[in-house]
mmCIF file of C-alpha atoms and ligand atoms in Angstrom:
data_model
loop_
_atom_site.group_PDB
_atom_site.id
_atom_site.type_symbol
_atom_site.label_atom_id
_atom_site.label_comp_id
_atom_site.label_asym_id
_atom_site.label_seq_id
_atom_site.Cartn_x
_atom_site.Cartn_y
_atom_site.Cartn_z
ATOM 1 C CA HIS A 18 -12.435 26.390 -6.832
ATOM 2 C CA PRO A 19 -10.012 24.816 -4.444
ATOM 3 C CA ARG A 20 -6.563 25.793 -5.074
ATOM 4 C CA VAL A 21 -3.247 23.831 -5.883
ATOM 5 C CA LEU A 22 0.053 25.216 -5.801
ATOM 6 C CA SER A 23 3.580 23.674 -6.861
ATOM 7 C CA GLY A 24 7.210 24.539 -7.874
ATOM 8 C CA MET A 25 9.956 22.905 -9.738
ATOM 9 C CA GLN A 26 13.398 24.272 -9.382
ATOM 10 C CA PRO A 27 15.261 25.527 -12.700
ATOM 11 C CA SER A 28 18.595 23.703 -11.392
ATOM 12 C CA ALA A 29 19.410 21.916 -14.557
ATOM 13 C CA ASP A 30 19.207 22.285 -18.326
ATOM 14 C CA SER A 31 16.296 20.253 -18.609
ATOM 15 C CA LEU A 32 13.733 18.695 -16.315
ATOM 16 C CA HIS A 33 13.880 14.650 -15.832
ATOM 17 C CA LEU A 34 11.767 12.140 -16.169
ATOM 18 C CA GLY A 35 11.237 12.095 -12.277
ATOM 19 C CA ASN A 36 10.042 15.544 -12.297
ATOM 20 C CA TYR A 37 7.604 14.996 -14.969
ATOM 21 C CA LEU A 38 5.898 11.864 -13.780
ATOM 22 C CA GLY A 39 6.143 12.662 -10.047
ATOM 23 C CA ALA A 40 4.843 16.156 -10.590
ATOM 24 C CA LEU A 41 3.995 17.918 -13.679
ATOM 25 C CA THR A 42 1.754 15.509 -15.008
ATOM 26 C CA ASN A 43 -0.454 15.783 -11.770
ATOM 27 C CA TRP A 44 -0.243 19.505 -12.131
ATOM 28 C CA VAL A 45 -1.624 19.224 -15.850
ATOM 29 C CA GLU A 46 -4.598 17.057 -14.629
ATOM 30 C CA SER A 47 -5.432 19.300 -11.740
ATOM 31 C CA GLN A 48 -6.082 22.222 -14.114
ATOM 32 C CA ASN A 49 -9.466 21.333 -14.992
ATOM 33 C CA ASP A 50 -10.787 21.155 -11.203
ATOM 34 C CA PHE A 51 -8.655 23.529 -9.400
ATOM 35 C CA ASP A 52 -7.384 27.078 -9.168
ATOM 36 C CA ASN A 53 -3.772 26.523 -9.924
ATOM 37 C CA PHE A 54 -0.355 28.368 -8.963
ATOM 38 C CA PHE A 55 2.837 26.838 -10.597
ATOM 39 C CA PHE A 56 5.962 28.552 -10.369
ATOM 40 C CA ILE A 57 9.846 28.302 -10.548
ATOM 41 C CA PRO A 58 11.536 28.529 -7.485
ATOM 42 C CA ASP A 59 14.898 30.563 -8.516
ATOM 43 C CA MET A 60 15.657 31.537 -5.050
ATOM 44 C CA HIS A 61 15.640 28.015 -3.883
ATOM 45 C CA ALA A 62 18.170 27.114 -6.804
ATOM 46 C CA ILE A 63 20.784 29.676 -5.273
ATOM 47 C CA THR A 64 20.884 27.635 -2.055
ATOM 48 C CA VAL A 65 23.750 25.878 -3.652
ATOM 49 C CA PRO A 66 26.060 27.750 -6.131
ATOM 50 C CA GLN A 67 24.673 28.745 -9.491
ATOM 51 C CA ASP A 68 26.226 30.312 -12.615
ATOM 52 C CA PRO A 69 24.215 33.568 -13.033
ATOM 53 C CA GLU A 70 23.787 33.136 -16.862
ATOM 54 C CA SER A 71 22.779 29.406 -16.600
ATOM 55 C CA LEU A 72 20.245 30.206 -13.915
ATOM 56 C CA ARG A 73 18.487 32.822 -15.942
ATOM 57 C CA GLU A 74 18.414 30.690 -19.076
ATOM 58 C CA ARG A 75 17.454 27.627 -16.990
ATOM 59 C CA THR A 76 14.428 29.627 -15.576
ATOM 60 C CA ARG A 77 13.108 30.185 -19.201
ATOM 61 C CA VAL A 78 13.834 26.724 -20.181
ATOM 62 C CA THR A 79 12.079 25.332 -17.233
ATOM 63 C CA ALA A 80 8.874 27.668 -17.973
ATOM 64 C CA ALA A 81 8.984 26.513 -21.521
ATOM 65 C CA GLN A 82 8.852 22.770 -20.379
ATOM 66 C CA PHE A 83 5.903 23.544 -17.996
ATOM 67 C CA ILE A 84 3.996 25.031 -20.936
ATOM 68 C CA ALA A 85 5.003 22.515 -23.471
ATOM 69 C CA GLY A 86 4.211 19.614 -20.991
ATOM 70 C CA GLY A 87 0.626 20.941 -20.735
ATOM 71 C CA ILE A 88 0.309 24.090 -18.296
ATOM 72 C CA ASP A 89 -1.934 26.621 -19.830
ATOM 73 C CA PRO A 90 -0.909 30.044 -18.626
ATOM 74 C CA GLU A 91 -4.340 31.472 -19.399
ATOM 75 C CA ARG A 92 -5.728 29.195 -16.918
ATOM 76 C CA ALA A 93 -3.098 28.640 -14.457
ATOM 77 C CA THR A 94 -0.956 31.307 -12.713
ATOM 78 C CA LEU A 95 2.696 30.410 -14.013
ATOM 79 C CA PHE A 96 5.380 32.685 -12.367
ATOM 80 C CA VAL A 97 9.105 32.820 -11.256
ATOM 81 C CA GLN A 98 9.405 33.100 -7.555
ATOM 82 C CA SER A 99 11.964 35.796 -7.323
ATOM 83 C CA HIS A 100 9.439 37.954 -9.223
ATOM 84 C CA VAL A 101 7.240 38.059 -6.214
ATOM 85 C CA PRO A 102 9.264 39.624 -3.319
ATOM 86 C CA GLU A 103 6.427 38.195 -0.737
ATOM 87 C CA HIS A 104 8.226 35.058 -0.759
ATOM 88 C CA ALA A 105 11.202 36.275 0.738
ATOM 89 C CA GLN A 106 9.381 38.541 3.154
ATOM 90 C CA LEU A 107 7.126 35.737 4.454
ATOM 91 C CA ALA A 108 10.117 33.378 4.494
ATOM 92 C CA TRP A 109 11.712 35.515 7.133
ATOM 93 C CA ILE A 110 8.689 34.991 9.214
ATOM 94 C CA MET A 111 8.654 31.349 8.907
ATOM 95 C CA ILE A 112 12.467 31.059 9.572
ATOM 96 C CA CYS A 113 11.692 33.087 13.026
ATOM 97 C CA LEU A 114 9.093 30.356 13.769
ATOM 98 C CA THR A 115 11.068 27.375 13.212
ATOM 99 C CA GLY A 116 13.312 25.546 15.895
ATOM 100 C CA MET A 117 16.942 25.202 15.082
ATOM 101 C CA GLY A 118 16.686 21.268 15.664
ATOM 102 C CA GLU A 119 13.583 21.150 13.531
ATOM 103 C CA ALA A 120 15.610 22.700 10.476
ATOM 104 C CA GLU A 121 18.342 20.226 11.098
ATOM 105 C CA ARG A 122 16.324 17.273 11.013
ATOM 106 C CA MET A 123 15.092 17.663 7.501
ATOM 107 C CA THR A 124 16.553 14.663 5.596
ATOM 108 C CA GLN A 125 17.375 16.455 2.696
ATOM 109 C CA PHE A 126 19.296 19.294 4.391
ATOM 110 C CA LYS A 127 21.252 16.261 6.060
ATOM 111 C CA ASP A 128 21.951 14.673 2.689
ATOM 112 C CA LYS A 129 22.859 17.771 0.641
ATOM 113 C CA SER A 130 24.968 19.294 3.635
ATOM 114 C CA ALA A 131 26.711 15.984 4.193
ATOM 115 C CA LYS A 132 27.718 15.883 0.366
ATOM 116 C CA GLY A 133 29.309 19.028 0.593
ATOM 117 C CA GLY A 134 30.747 19.025 4.095
ATOM 118 C CA ALA A 135 28.671 20.619 6.715
ATOM 119 C CA GLU A 136 31.118 23.604 6.963
ATOM 120 C CA SER A 137 30.919 24.547 3.546
ATOM 121 C CA SER A 138 26.891 24.482 3.224
ATOM 122 C CA SER A 139 25.034 27.764 2.976
ATOM 123 C CA VAL A 140 22.576 29.092 5.826
ATOM 124 C CA GLY A 141 20.402 29.128 2.807
ATOM 125 C CA LEU A 142 20.326 25.182 2.576
ATOM 126 C CA LEU A 143 19.144 25.300 6.107
ATOM 127 C CA ALA A 144 16.531 27.857 5.603
ATOM 128 C CA TYR A 145 15.373 26.119 2.343
ATOM 129 C CA PRO A 146 12.083 24.456 3.688
ATOM 130 C CA MET A 147 11.134 27.575 5.560
ATOM 131 C CA LEU A 148 11.334 29.535 2.005
ATOM 132 C CA MET A 149 9.228 26.437 0.584
ATOM 133 C CA ALA A 150 6.674 26.930 3.552
ATOM 134 C CA ALA A 151 6.347 30.527 2.676
ATOM 135 C CA ASP A 152 5.800 29.704 -1.136
ATOM 136 C CA ILE A 153 2.970 27.649 -0.034
ATOM 137 C CA LEU A 154 1.179 29.554 2.637
ATOM 138 C CA LEU A 155 1.111 32.948 0.595
ATOM 139 C CA TYR A 156 -1.253 31.657 -1.713
ATOM 140 C CA GLN A 157 -3.764 29.845 1.024
ATOM 141 C CA PRO A 158 -3.652 26.544 -1.358
ATOM 142 C CA HIS A 159 -5.334 23.207 -0.297
ATOM 143 C CA LEU A 160 -3.391 20.787 -2.322
ATOM 144 C CA ILE A 161 0.314 20.447 -2.979
ATOM 145 C CA PRO A 162 1.101 18.038 -5.800
ATOM 146 C CA VAL A 163 4.743 16.739 -5.459
ATOM 147 C CA GLY A 164 6.824 13.657 -5.601
ATOM 148 C CA ASP A 165 7.332 11.690 -2.326
ATOM 149 C CA ASP A 166 10.934 13.198 -1.906
ATOM 150 C CA GLN A 167 8.964 16.436 -0.829
ATOM 151 C CA ARG A 168 6.884 14.976 2.159
ATOM 152 C CA GLN A 169 8.827 16.190 4.781
ATOM 153 C CA HIS A 170 9.014 19.619 3.526
ATOM 154 C CA VAL A 171 5.199 19.796 2.922
ATOM 155 C CA GLU A 172 4.815 18.359 6.534
ATOM 156 C CA LEU A 173 6.988 21.239 7.850
ATOM 157 C CA ALA A 174 4.834 23.744 6.057
ATOM 158 C CA ARG A 175 1.708 22.362 7.894
ATOM 159 C CA ASN A 176 3.438 22.576 11.081
ATOM 160 C CA LEU A 177 4.298 26.142 10.473
ATOM 161 C CA ALA A 178 0.824 27.039 9.310
ATOM 162 C CA GLN A 179 -0.668 25.572 12.365
ATOM 163 C CA ARG A 180 1.985 27.141 14.593
ATOM 164 C CA PHE A 181 1.448 30.487 13.101
ATOM 165 C CA ASN A 182 -2.539 30.116 13.457
ATOM 166 C CA HIS A 183 -2.028 29.119 17.267
ATOM 167 C CA ARG A 184 0.214 31.950 17.942
ATOM 168 C CA TYR A 185 -1.390 34.855 16.132
ATOM 169 C CA GLY A 186 -4.839 33.681 15.293
ATOM 170 C CA GLU A 187 -6.337 31.864 12.405
ATOM 171 C CA THR A 188 -4.475 32.965 9.146
ATOM 172 C CA PHE A 189 -3.336 30.237 7.007
ATOM 173 C CA ILE A 190 -5.088 27.278 5.497
ATOM 174 C CA VAL A 191 -3.186 24.175 6.351
ATOM 175 C CA PRO A 192 -2.563 22.276 3.015
ATOM 176 C CA GLN A 193 -2.271 18.995 2.238
ATOM 177 C CA GLY A 194 0.431 17.000 0.210
ATOM 178 C CA PHE A 195 -0.788 15.358 -2.891
ATOM 179 C CA TYR A 196 1.550 12.444 -4.017
ATOM 180 C CA PRO A 197 0.719 10.323 -7.289
ATOM 181 C CA LYS A 198 -0.242 6.573 -7.010
ATOM 182 C CA THR A 199 2.531 5.648 -9.661
ATOM 183 C CA GLY A 200 5.106 7.921 -10.475
ATOM 184 C CA ALA A 201 6.062 9.423 -7.082
ATOM 185 C CA ARG A 202 9.291 8.066 -6.991
ATOM 186 C CA ILE A 203 11.034 7.345 -10.063
ATOM 187 C CA TYR A 204 14.571 5.751 -9.775
ATOM 188 C CA ASP A 205 17.952 5.950 -11.478
ATOM 189 C CA LEU A 206 18.017 3.765 -14.543
ATOM 190 C CA GLN A 207 21.600 2.566 -13.518
ATOM 191 C CA ASN A 208 21.205 2.492 -10.011
ATOM 192 C CA PRO A 209 17.441 1.810 -9.051
ATOM 193 C CA THR A 210 17.682 2.011 -5.565
ATOM 194 C CA VAL A 211 18.367 5.734 -5.530
ATOM 195 C CA LYS A 212 15.848 8.310 -6.981
ATOM 196 C CA MET A 213 16.202 9.621 -10.309
ATOM 197 C CA SER A 214 18.123 13.096 -9.746
ATOM 198 C CA LYS A 215 19.956 15.711 -11.846
ATOM 199 C CA SER A 216 22.976 14.624 -9.602
ATOM 200 C CA ALA A 217 22.846 11.428 -11.169
ATOM 201 C CA GLU A 218 26.270 9.505 -10.895
ATOM 202 C CA SER A 219 26.003 8.249 -14.326
ATOM 203 C CA PRO A 220 24.455 10.291 -17.142
ATOM 204 C CA ASN A 221 22.596 6.917 -18.469
ATOM 205 C CA GLY A 222 20.666 6.922 -15.171
ATOM 206 C CA LEU A 223 18.935 9.999 -16.048
ATOM 207 C CA ILE A 224 16.290 10.757 -18.792
ATOM 208 C CA SER A 225 16.095 14.353 -19.578
ATOM 209 C CA ILE A 226 12.994 15.825 -21.308
ATOM 210 C CA LEU A 227 14.989 17.755 -23.810
ATOM 211 C CA GLU A 228 17.529 15.143 -24.695
ATOM 212 C CA GLU A 229 17.594 13.529 -28.184
ATOM 213 C CA PRO A 230 14.800 10.733 -28.296
ATOM 214 C CA LYS A 231 17.274 8.343 -29.537
ATOM 215 C CA LYS A 232 19.366 8.856 -26.275
ATOM 216 C CA THR A 233 16.356 8.387 -24.036
ATOM 217 C CA ALA A 234 15.416 5.032 -25.939
ATOM 218 C CA LYS A 235 19.132 3.881 -25.503
ATOM 219 C CA LYS A 236 19.215 4.724 -21.864
ATOM 220 C CA ILE A 237 15.848 2.727 -21.249
ATOM 221 C CA ARG A 238 17.135 -0.127 -23.286
ATOM 222 C CA SER A 239 20.248 -0.496 -21.333
ATOM 223 C CA ALA A 240 18.568 0.140 -17.734
ATOM 224 C CA VAL A 241 19.974 -2.266 -14.957
ATOM 225 C CA THR A 242 17.697 -5.142 -14.012
ATOM 226 C CA ASP A 243 18.709 -8.343 -12.389
ATOM 227 C CA ASN A 244 19.688 -12.099 -13.061
ATOM 228 C CA GLY A 245 16.012 -13.164 -12.944
ATOM 229 C CA THR A 246 13.572 -13.597 -15.822
ATOM 230 C CA ASP A 247 10.036 -12.945 -14.791
ATOM 231 C CA VAL A 248 8.782 -9.474 -15.156
ATOM 232 C CA ARG A 249 7.271 -8.651 -11.691
ATOM 233 C CA PHE A 250 6.878 -5.901 -9.340
ATOM 234 C CA ASP A 251 9.170 -6.423 -6.421
ATOM 235 C CA GLN A 252 10.771 -3.141 -4.990
ATOM 236 C CA GLN A 253 13.124 -5.339 -2.899
ATOM 237 C CA GLU A 254 14.129 -8.160 -5.176
ATOM 238 C CA LYS A 255 13.708 -6.414 -8.473
ATOM 239 C CA PRO A 256 14.222 -2.572 -8.150
ATOM 240 C CA GLY A 257 15.337 -2.225 -11.776
ATOM 241 C CA VAL A 258 12.284 -4.043 -13.310
ATOM 242 C CA SER A 259 9.896 -2.483 -10.721
ATOM 243 C CA ASN A 260 11.157 1.048 -11.891
ATOM 244 C CA LEU A 261 10.388 0.180 -15.439
ATOM 245 C CA LEU A 262 7.036 -1.186 -14.649
ATOM 246 C CA SER A 263 6.321 2.065 -12.450
ATOM 247 C CA ILE A 264 7.417 4.281 -15.453
ATOM 248 C CA PHE A 265 5.562 2.252 -17.868
ATOM 249 C CA SER A 266 2.432 2.483 -15.777
ATOM 250 C CA ALA A 267 2.863 6.212 -15.305
ATOM 251 C CA VAL A 268 3.306 7.003 -19.008
ATOM 252 C CA THR A 269 0.556 4.688 -20.508
ATOM 253 C CA GLY A 270 -2.224 4.528 -17.458
ATOM 254 C CA ARG A 271 -2.043 0.964 -17.446
ATOM 255 C CA SER A 272 -1.944 -0.631 -14.063
ATOM 256 C CA ILE A 273 1.007 -2.747 -12.808
ATOM 257 C CA PRO A 274 -1.084 -5.830 -12.406
ATOM 258 C CA GLU A 275 -2.049 -5.491 -16.047
ATOM 259 C CA LEU A 276 1.419 -4.898 -17.145
ATOM 260 C CA GLU A 277 2.666 -7.855 -15.072
ATOM 261 C CA GLU A 278 0.155 -10.087 -16.804
ATOM 262 C CA ALA A 279 1.155 -8.890 -20.385
ATOM 263 C CA TYR A 280 4.501 -9.663 -19.929
ATOM 264 C CA VAL A 281 4.248 -13.322 -18.446
ATOM 265 C CA GLY A 282 6.504 -15.201 -20.522
ATOM 266 C CA LYS A 283 8.194 -12.456 -22.147
ATOM 267 C CA MET A 284 11.832 -11.324 -21.482
ATOM 268 C CA TYR A 285 13.211 -8.243 -20.226
ATOM 269 C CA GLY A 286 14.440 -7.090 -23.425
ATOM 270 C CA HIS A 287 11.054 -7.182 -24.618
ATOM 271 C CA LEU A 288 9.651 -4.883 -21.805
ATOM 272 C CA LYS A 289 12.585 -2.355 -22.113
ATOM 273 C CA VAL A 290 11.917 -1.874 -25.920
ATOM 274 C CA ASP A 291 8.244 -1.251 -25.150
ATOM 275 C CA VAL A 292 9.058 1.082 -22.046
ATOM 276 C CA ALA A 293 11.513 3.049 -24.327
ATOM 277 C CA ASP A 294 8.987 3.378 -27.212
ATOM 278 C CA ALA A 295 6.111 4.437 -24.603
ATOM 279 C CA VAL A 296 8.465 7.156 -22.949
ATOM 280 C CA VAL A 297 9.728 8.590 -26.311
ATOM 281 C CA GLU A 298 6.125 8.688 -27.622
ATOM 282 C CA ARG A 299 5.114 10.728 -24.620
ATOM 283 C CA LEU A 300 8.182 13.015 -24.286
ATOM 284 C CA SER A 301 8.989 13.755 -28.122
ATOM 285 C CA PRO A 302 6.062 16.254 -28.401
ATOM 286 C CA ILE A 303 6.833 17.963 -25.277
ATOM 287 C CA ARG A 304 10.510 18.407 -26.094
ATOM 288 C CA GLU A 305 9.724 19.941 -29.613
ATOM 289 C CA ARG A 306 7.141 22.327 -28.128
ATOM 290 C CA ALA A 307 9.765 23.258 -25.530
ATOM 291 C CA LEU A 308 12.548 23.962 -28.205
ATOM 292 C CA GLU A 309 9.758 26.100 -30.396
ATOM 293 C CA LEU A 310 8.882 28.125 -27.310
ATOM 294 C CA LEU A 311 12.280 28.865 -26.540
ATOM 295 C CA ASP A 312 12.575 30.645 -30.006
ATOM 296 C CA ASP A 313 10.508 33.238 -28.541
ATOM 297 C CA LYS A 314 12.301 34.369 -25.340
ATOM 298 C CA ALA A 315 10.405 37.700 -25.194
ATOM 299 C CA GLU A 316 6.926 35.966 -25.321
ATOM 300 C CA LEU A 317 8.043 33.654 -22.472
ATOM 301 C CA ASP A 318 9.136 36.621 -20.682
ATOM 302 C CA ARG A 319 6.083 38.351 -21.087
ATOM 303 C CA ILE A 320 3.845 35.209 -20.079
ATOM 304 C CA LEU A 321 6.002 35.202 -16.907
ATOM 305 C CA ALA A 322 5.571 38.890 -16.069
ATOM 306 C CA ILE A 323 1.648 38.514 -16.499
ATOM 307 C CA GLY A 324 1.927 35.452 -13.876
ATOM 308 C CA ALA A 325 3.809 37.557 -11.468
ATOM 309 C CA GLN A 326 1.461 40.215 -11.466
ATOM 310 C CA LYS A 327 -1.376 37.765 -10.897
ATOM 311 C CA ALA A 328 0.585 35.960 -8.120
ATOM 312 C CA ARG A 329 1.299 39.274 -6.348
ATOM 313 C CA GLU A 330 -2.509 40.114 -6.399
ATOM 314 C CA VAL A 331 -2.995 36.873 -4.211
ATOM 315 C CA ALA A 332 0.112 36.897 -2.180
ATOM 316 C CA ALA A 333 0.390 40.847 -1.079
ATOM 317 C CA PRO A 334 -2.955 40.659 1.058
ATOM 318 C CA VAL A 335 -1.871 37.700 2.631
ATOM 319 C CA LEU A 336 1.715 39.122 3.640
ATOM 320 C CA ALA A 337 -0.052 42.560 4.821
ATOM 321 C CA ASP A 338 -2.304 40.370 7.110
ATOM 322 C CA VAL A 339 0.591 38.396 8.506
ATOM 323 C CA TYR A 340 2.663 41.627 9.004
ATOM 324 C CA GLU A 341 -0.129 43.112 10.930
ATOM 325 C CA LYS A 342 -0.610 39.881 13.056
ATOM 326 C CA VAL A 343 3.046 39.952 14.125
ATOM 327 C CA GLY A 344 3.054 43.393 14.980
ATOM 328 C CA PHE A 345 4.803 45.155 12.523
ATOM 329 C CA LEU A 346 4.226 49.019 12.295
ATOM 330 C CA PRO A 347 2.516 49.833 9.012
ATOM 331 C CA ALA A 348 4.633 51.816 6.577
ATOM 332 C CA SER A 349 1.920 54.264 6.131
HETATM 333 P P1 TYM M 567 12.390 19.738 -7.032
HETATM 334 O O1 TYM M 567 12.705 20.878 -8.286
HETATM 335 O O2 TYM M 567 13.645 18.975 -6.926
HETATM 336 O O3 TYM M 567 11.340 18.645 -7.876
HETATM 337 C C1 TYM M 567 10.415 19.097 -8.592
HETATM 338 C C2 TYM M 567 9.278 18.153 -8.420
HETATM 339 O O4 TYM M 567 9.671 16.849 -9.084
HETATM 340 C C3 TYM M 567 9.587 15.720 -7.867
HETATM 341 N N1 TYM M 567 10.489 14.813 -8.055
HETATM 342 C C4 TYM M 567 10.405 13.662 -8.340
HETATM 343 N N2 TYM M 567 9.146 12.848 -8.380
HETATM 344 C C5 TYM M 567 9.207 11.381 -8.746
HETATM 345 N N3 TYM M 567 10.614 10.870 -8.755
HETATM 346 C C6 TYM M 567 11.652 11.428 -8.838
HETATM 347 N N4 TYM M 567 12.872 10.846 -8.966
HETATM 348 C C7 TYM M 567 11.738 12.847 -8.551
HETATM 349 N N5 TYM M 567 12.778 13.876 -8.481
HETATM 350 C C8 TYM M 567 11.897 15.146 -8.192
HETATM 351 C C9 TYM M 567 9.664 16.351 -6.755
HETATM 352 O O5 TYM M 567 8.967 15.786 -5.545
HETATM 353 C C10 TYM M 567 8.830 17.670 -6.903
HETATM 354 O O6 TYM M 567 7.573 17.692 -6.920
HETATM 355 N N6 TYM M 567 11.723 21.987 -2.935
HETATM 356 C C11 TYM M 567 11.105 21.817 -4.127
HETATM 357 C C12 TYM M 567 10.462 22.997 -5.150
HETATM 358 C C13 TYM M 567 9.483 23.840 -4.356
HETATM 359 C C14 TYM M 567 8.297 23.743 -4.077
HETATM 360 C C15 TYM M 567 7.706 24.790 -3.454
HETATM 361 C C16 TYM M 567 7.368 22.569 -4.351
HETATM 362 C C17 TYM M 567 9.845 24.905 -3.846
HETATM 363 N N7 TYM M 567 8.779 25.632 -3.333
HETATM 364 C C18 TYM M 567 6.540 24.963 -2.792
HETATM 365 C C19 TYM M 567 6.147 22.668 -4.005
HETATM 366 C C20 TYM M 567 5.719 23.821 -3.078
HETATM 367 C C21 TYM M 567 11.986 21.021 -5.169
HETATM 368 O O7 TYM M 567 13.091 21.316 -4.919
HETATM 369 O O8 TYM M 567 11.489 20.283 -5.965
#
């Protein structure tokens, strides 16, 4: 089976609707046709300051949401990045293959370092995409299902794979990004021209998987739209309505034109109520299941330990081959 790999950071108390529609739903679908590796990049999370106890807890909470959202740990390899030391080891080699200018051109690095002041951001933030390249290349995957905001990072991983192969001989599969047709970019409900993210300016712009369904419905019903009246997908003129249509389409599987057709002559309020209902219906069972799973932390930890073992079986020989090719003297 061709292989799929992807990851999601444990950097908040809950995943959000963008994580779910942009990535997790695609992961769940790919389980039938691919050999899947899904992991929690806790090492990426510490590129910005984290409270240690929350990081540990958020790592479990993220794992619980993967499983509740439909990842079957019997079929997919589900693991935590820091449990597999090969990620850090290959990351160093990727760092040494990357040009300084190339790293500094990454838009996510530019955005994040600009926010905190370039002086105060860590070297880890700059090296983040090289760690991500290592995450990917260690497993020789063919497809990387991610949202739109990870495009540039996936491109870098492809470039680094090609560069390594060229310099040291054929080693890595050059993987492809896989971006969903609807849901690749979910926007903030209060500020529909910026992507939905955990660092939202207003908490009302962000839908968290683990929040009370009532809260979710209320946030959608009070989403920012525009002064017009027709329900039409138009990213430029109607970013708020377009975002609601994208969410609705991703959650129900109905196409955007079909939805536009269904809302001819209806008001925004009507659309909002229906989107709220559809999202709540989809998220509620996931929330409940995740909370149940979190009641048995020992069981979650056991699942993650098995995943780490399976992951290492794939990653270790790839790293050994890389070490040999770059000219490291074998330890024994
Ligand atoms: P992260 O943790 O920020 O996001 C996890 C996934 O959610 C997607 N996503 C969105 N999709 C649609 N609309 C949004 N508003 C939205 N916000 C987030 C992201 O595109 C992503 O697919 N660097 C990665 C984690 C990572 C990784 C990897 C991914 C580390 N190593 C290797 C793939 C392969 C990140 O920070 O994603």
